[in-house]
Amino acid sequence: MSAPLRRTVEGGAGWVLPVLLLVGWEAAARLGEIPPTILPAPSDVAAALWKLTVSGDIFKHIGVSAWRALVGFAIGGAIGFALGLANGISGISRAASDTTLQMVRNIPHLALIPLVILWFGIDEEAKLFLVALGVFFPIYINTLHGIRTVDPQLIEMGRIYGMSRLELFARVILPGALPSIFVGLRYALGIMWLTLIVAETISASSGLGYMAMQAREFLLIDVVVLSILIYALLGKLADSAARLLERAFLTWHPAFQPQ
Amino acid sequence: MNIAVRDTDTVAPPAGLRFEGAPFFLPEAKSAPLPAPAAREAAAPSGAAFTFKGVRKAFGPKTVLHGLDLHVPAGQFVAVIGKSGCGKSTLLRLLTGLDAPTAGTLEIASTERRADITRVMFQEPRLLPWARVAANVAVGLSHMRDRREKHAAALSLLAQVGLSDRAGEWPAVLSGGQRQRVALARALASRPRILALDEPLGALDALTRIEMQMLLERIWLKQGFTAVLVTHDVAEAVALADRVVLIEDGAIALDVEVPLPRPRRRGSPELARLEGIILEQLLGAPA
Ligand SMILES: Nc1ncnc2c1ncn2[C@@H]1O[C@H](COP(=O)(O)OP(=O)(O)O)[C@@H](O)[C@H]1O
Ligand SMILES: [Mg+2]
């Protein structure tokens, strides 16, 4: 079998099981094996998607959720990145803040939800705060770790060749820390969706989580399942985007070399 | 050039010499007529001489070098050998200014800044994995501003080490020997007057090693820098160097000339004899 053909077949093989599951699910639902109050048929979910698309509601909710995710991520990620850089480079900064941050890290951020509701009510700030806090730590920890583990021999080499501090940072330290920063980025993206799902489910007046909770009240199980699927899809999308970035920035990395 | 190169303007013979009986030690060689460094390559800046005077280096309570004296004339190729941990790397770090001596002085016969005229090559190539081969060489060209000029210079340096066709590659895809050649090109980029080599060939296989030795010798002959090669391979030392220095107990225990003509034939009886004598001293020396 030729290599491209084999790759196509192997790639296709991964899809056989999901397709079978879907067909089985549809059949079982149609035959009444799965009561519609437990799980709707895939075709019903598709119909719900169509209805919400026509009414435009779905775009509104996805838009609100994506906005919260991105803004929260930008705030938490930027602070985490900046502090990670500062503490990676400066011993004084590290001594001053790292212990405190490591202590705060032990508090699960979702445990703060009651407190956050007291502080912010159920406004946007509450959700942005939770997402930012959740995203902060993986970015901070991995940026710090990346910078602290840059090969000291390379740093010495940079000094020997007369690099200024700025050059040393831009040409040696930051690129050396990048693989670790990307690990943090992908991890943070996962936390970002997770936090948002929980926050929107508990308290919101718009967004995907709100849509799901509303649907639950009216027993629209197809819409509940639909919103779960959309969450999964958005999570996958964010991860793929991060992978794409990783590929673009780490072309030099042995893991991304064509064999 | 048929004789080991030694400059006429040198001062006293190396201190701590105790190898009077060696057949190859020629104290008179210093007065032999020499080709001027200019004869090697017109535009090249020649090597710089340097002198360690009573240099002591301690790390905390542990003294590594006890008052080491060593004079190396301009353009000489010195090999430094000694048991692991005896302070060879420390010597190079002092020479290149990466560390400062605890006591004693180190003089370099040049008015330029030491950081500008010394370069060091390590056992690891220390290439930036995220920079292409040409960009890695350009790290050594910090004195040039113009990007295109830099790239052109990097390409010509790569040609010198036989790697012109790999300029656009990532270091990860090169072999160990090729990476060391890139590191050599980078070290040569600023035309150093002293090149310190800390076991740069130690991790290479035997054939690649010999190839690299010949490349190194060819470039040294052409550019005339002062070369200080740390090696654990006595055969390599006698094949390449004008002079072999043995460090033991923090000082120079043996200082021997290698007055054999170049190019030297590997495996020749003269080289083998000299290697034997040095090894005997190295192994037979009281611990
Ligand atoms: N920065 C340092 N701090 C403490 N000890 C050191 C340091 N650098 C070297 N040493 C010690 O000095 C001795 C000589 O080291 P080195 O010059 O690297 O030996 P080698 O001859 O193998 O190159 C070793 O015992 C080593 O442990
Ligand atoms: Mg060493």
PDB file of N, CA and C and ligand atoms in Angstrom, chain B residues 59-60 62-64 82-91 93 99 198-199 230, ligand 1:
ATOM      1  N   PHE B  59      37.853  27.682  44.609  1.00  0.00           N
ATOM      2  CA  PHE B  59      36.394  27.729  44.728  1.00  0.00           C
ATOM      3  C   PHE B  59      36.082  27.412  46.184  1.00  0.00           C
ATOM      4  N   GLY B  60      35.732  28.414  46.938  1.00  0.00           N
ATOM      5  CA  GLY B  60      35.515  28.196  48.364  1.00  0.00           C
ATOM      6  C   GLY B  60      36.808  27.713  48.987  1.00  0.00           C
ATOM      7  N   LYS B  62      38.312  25.037  48.275  1.00  0.00           N
ATOM      8  CA  LYS B  62      39.033  24.126  47.403  1.00  0.00           C
ATOM      9  C   LYS B  62      39.895  24.900  46.418  1.00  0.00           C
ATOM     10  N   THR B  63      41.217  24.730  46.528  1.00  0.00           N
ATOM     11  CA  THR B  63      42.112  25.409  45.600  1.00  0.00           C
ATOM     12  C   THR B  63      42.359  24.519  44.399  1.00  0.00           C
ATOM     13  N   VAL B  64      42.058  25.050  43.224  1.00  0.00           N
ATOM     14  CA  VAL B  64      42.215  24.259  42.006  1.00  0.00           C
ATOM     15  C   VAL B  64      43.579  24.520  41.361  1.00  0.00           C
ATOM     16  N   GLY B  82      45.890  16.717  31.268  1.00  0.00           N
ATOM     17  CA  GLY B  82      45.876  16.512  32.711  1.00  0.00           C
ATOM     18  C   GLY B  82      44.663  15.682  33.074  1.00  0.00           C
ATOM     19  N   LYS B  83      44.716  15.118  34.275  1.00  0.00           N
ATOM     20  CA  LYS B  83      43.624  14.257  34.701  1.00  0.00           C
ATOM     21  C   LYS B  83      42.335  15.060  34.837  1.00  0.00           C
ATOM     22  N   SER B  84      41.245  14.357  34.776  1.00  0.00           N
ATOM     23  CA  SER B  84      39.945  15.008  34.907  1.00  0.00           C
ATOM     24  C   SER B  84      39.853  15.730  36.252  1.00  0.00           C
ATOM     25  N   GLY B  85      39.380  16.948  36.240  1.00  0.00           N
ATOM     26  CA  GLY B  85      39.227  17.704  37.485  1.00  0.00           C
ATOM     27  C   GLY B  85      40.481  18.419  37.937  1.00  0.00           C
ATOM     28  N   CYS B  86      41.534  18.417  37.090  1.00  0.00           N
ATOM     29  CA  CYS B  86      42.790  19.025  37.534  1.00  0.00           C
ATOM     30  C   CYS B  86      42.800  20.531  37.318  1.00  0.00           C
ATOM     31  N   GLY B  87      41.804  21.052  36.639  1.00  0.00           N
ATOM     32  CA  GLY B  87      41.725  22.500  36.489  1.00  0.00           C
ATOM     33  C   GLY B  87      41.966  23.016  35.079  1.00  0.00           C
ATOM     34  N   LYS B  88      41.846  22.146  34.090  1.00  0.00           N
ATOM     35  CA  LYS B  88      42.092  22.588  32.711  1.00  0.00           C
ATOM     36  C   LYS B  88      41.031  23.583  32.256  1.00  0.00           C
ATOM     37  N   SER B  89      39.773  23.241  32.513  1.00  0.00           N
ATOM     38  CA  SER B  89      38.695  24.160  32.111  1.00  0.00           C
ATOM     39  C   SER B  89      38.800  25.459  32.884  1.00  0.00           C
ATOM     40  N   THR B  90      39.185  25.336  34.152  1.00  0.00           N
ATOM     41  CA  THR B  90      39.350  26.538  34.969  1.00  0.00           C
ATOM     42  C   THR B  90      40.390  27.462  34.338  1.00  0.00           C
ATOM     43  N   LEU B  91      41.482  26.873  33.868  1.00  0.00           N
ATOM     44  CA  LEU B  91      42.528  27.648  33.211  1.00  0.00           C
ATOM     45  C   LEU B  91      41.961  28.422  32.017  1.00  0.00           C
ATOM     46  N   ARG B  93      38.829  29.228  31.490  1.00  0.00           N
ATOM     47  CA  ARG B  93      37.848  30.231  31.926  1.00  0.00           C
ATOM     48  C   ARG B  93      38.544  31.479  32.442  1.00  0.00           C
ATOM     49  N   ASP B  99      36.066  33.799  34.376  1.00  0.00           N
ATOM     50  CA  ASP B  99      36.294  33.769  35.819  1.00  0.00           C
ATOM     51  C   ASP B  99      37.511  34.632  36.099  1.00  0.00           C
ATOM     52  N   ASP B 198      38.044  23.850  24.637  1.00  0.00           N
ATOM     53  CA  ASP B 198      37.889  22.978  25.802  1.00  0.00           C
ATOM     54  C   ASP B 198      37.340  21.612  25.391  1.00  0.00           C
ATOM     55  N   GLU B 199      38.244  20.720  25.076  1.00  0.00           N
ATOM     56  CA  GLU B 199      37.885  19.381  24.600  1.00  0.00           C
ATOM     57  C   GLU B 199      36.808  19.424  23.522  1.00  0.00           C
ATOM     58  N   VAL B 230      42.549  22.207  25.173  1.00  0.00           N
ATOM     59  CA  VAL B 230      42.469  21.249  26.269  1.00  0.00           C
ATOM     60  C   VAL B 230      42.000  19.928  25.688  1.00  0.00           C
TER      61      VAL B 230
HETATM   62  N1  LIG C   1      32.280  27.054  39.684  1.00  0.00           N
HETATM   63  C1  LIG C   1      32.876  26.111  40.450  1.00  0.00           C
HETATM   64  N2  LIG C   1      32.548  26.002  41.754  1.00  0.00           N
HETATM   65  C2  LIG C   1      33.135  25.060  42.535  1.00  0.00           C
HETATM   66  N3  LIG C   1      34.051  24.191  42.113  1.00  0.00           N
HETATM   67  C3  LIG C   1      34.426  24.245  40.815  1.00  0.00           C
HETATM   68  C4  LIG C   1      33.848  25.204  39.924  1.00  0.00           C
HETATM   69  N4  LIG C   1      34.404  25.019  38.697  1.00  0.00           N
HETATM   70  C5  LIG C   1      35.270  23.997  38.835  1.00  0.00           C
HETATM   71  N5  LIG C   1      35.299  23.533  40.099  1.00  0.00           N
HETATM   72  C6  LIG C   1      36.140  22.446  40.602  1.00  0.00           C
HETATM   73  O1  LIG C   1      37.456  22.698  40.210  1.00  0.00           O
HETATM   74  C7  LIG C   1      38.100  21.506  39.801  1.00  0.00           C
HETATM   75  C8  LIG C   1      38.668  21.674  38.421  1.00  0.00           C
HETATM   76  O2  LIG C   1      37.615  21.741  37.507  1.00  0.00           O
HETATM   77  P1  LIG C   1      37.853  21.852  35.939  1.00  0.00           P
HETATM   78  O3  LIG C   1      38.721  23.009  35.655  1.00  0.00           O
HETATM   79  O4  LIG C   1      36.532  21.849  35.298  1.00  0.00           O
HETATM   80  O5  LIG C   1      38.624  20.489  35.644  1.00  0.00           O
HETATM   81  P2  LIG C   1      39.005  19.825  34.257  1.00  0.00           P
HETATM   82  O6  LIG C   1      40.487  19.714  34.259  1.00  0.00           O
HETATM   83  O7  LIG C   1      38.388  18.471  34.247  1.00  0.00           O
HETATM   84  O8  LIG C   1      38.490  20.689  33.152  1.00  0.00           O
HETATM   85  C9  LIG C   1      37.073  20.401  39.906  1.00  0.00           C
HETATM   86  O9  LIG C   1      37.327  19.674  41.077  1.00  0.00           O
HETATM   87  C10 LIG C   1      35.773  21.130  40.000  1.00  0.00           C
HETATM   88  O10 LIG C   1      34.882  20.405  40.832  1.00  0.00           O
END
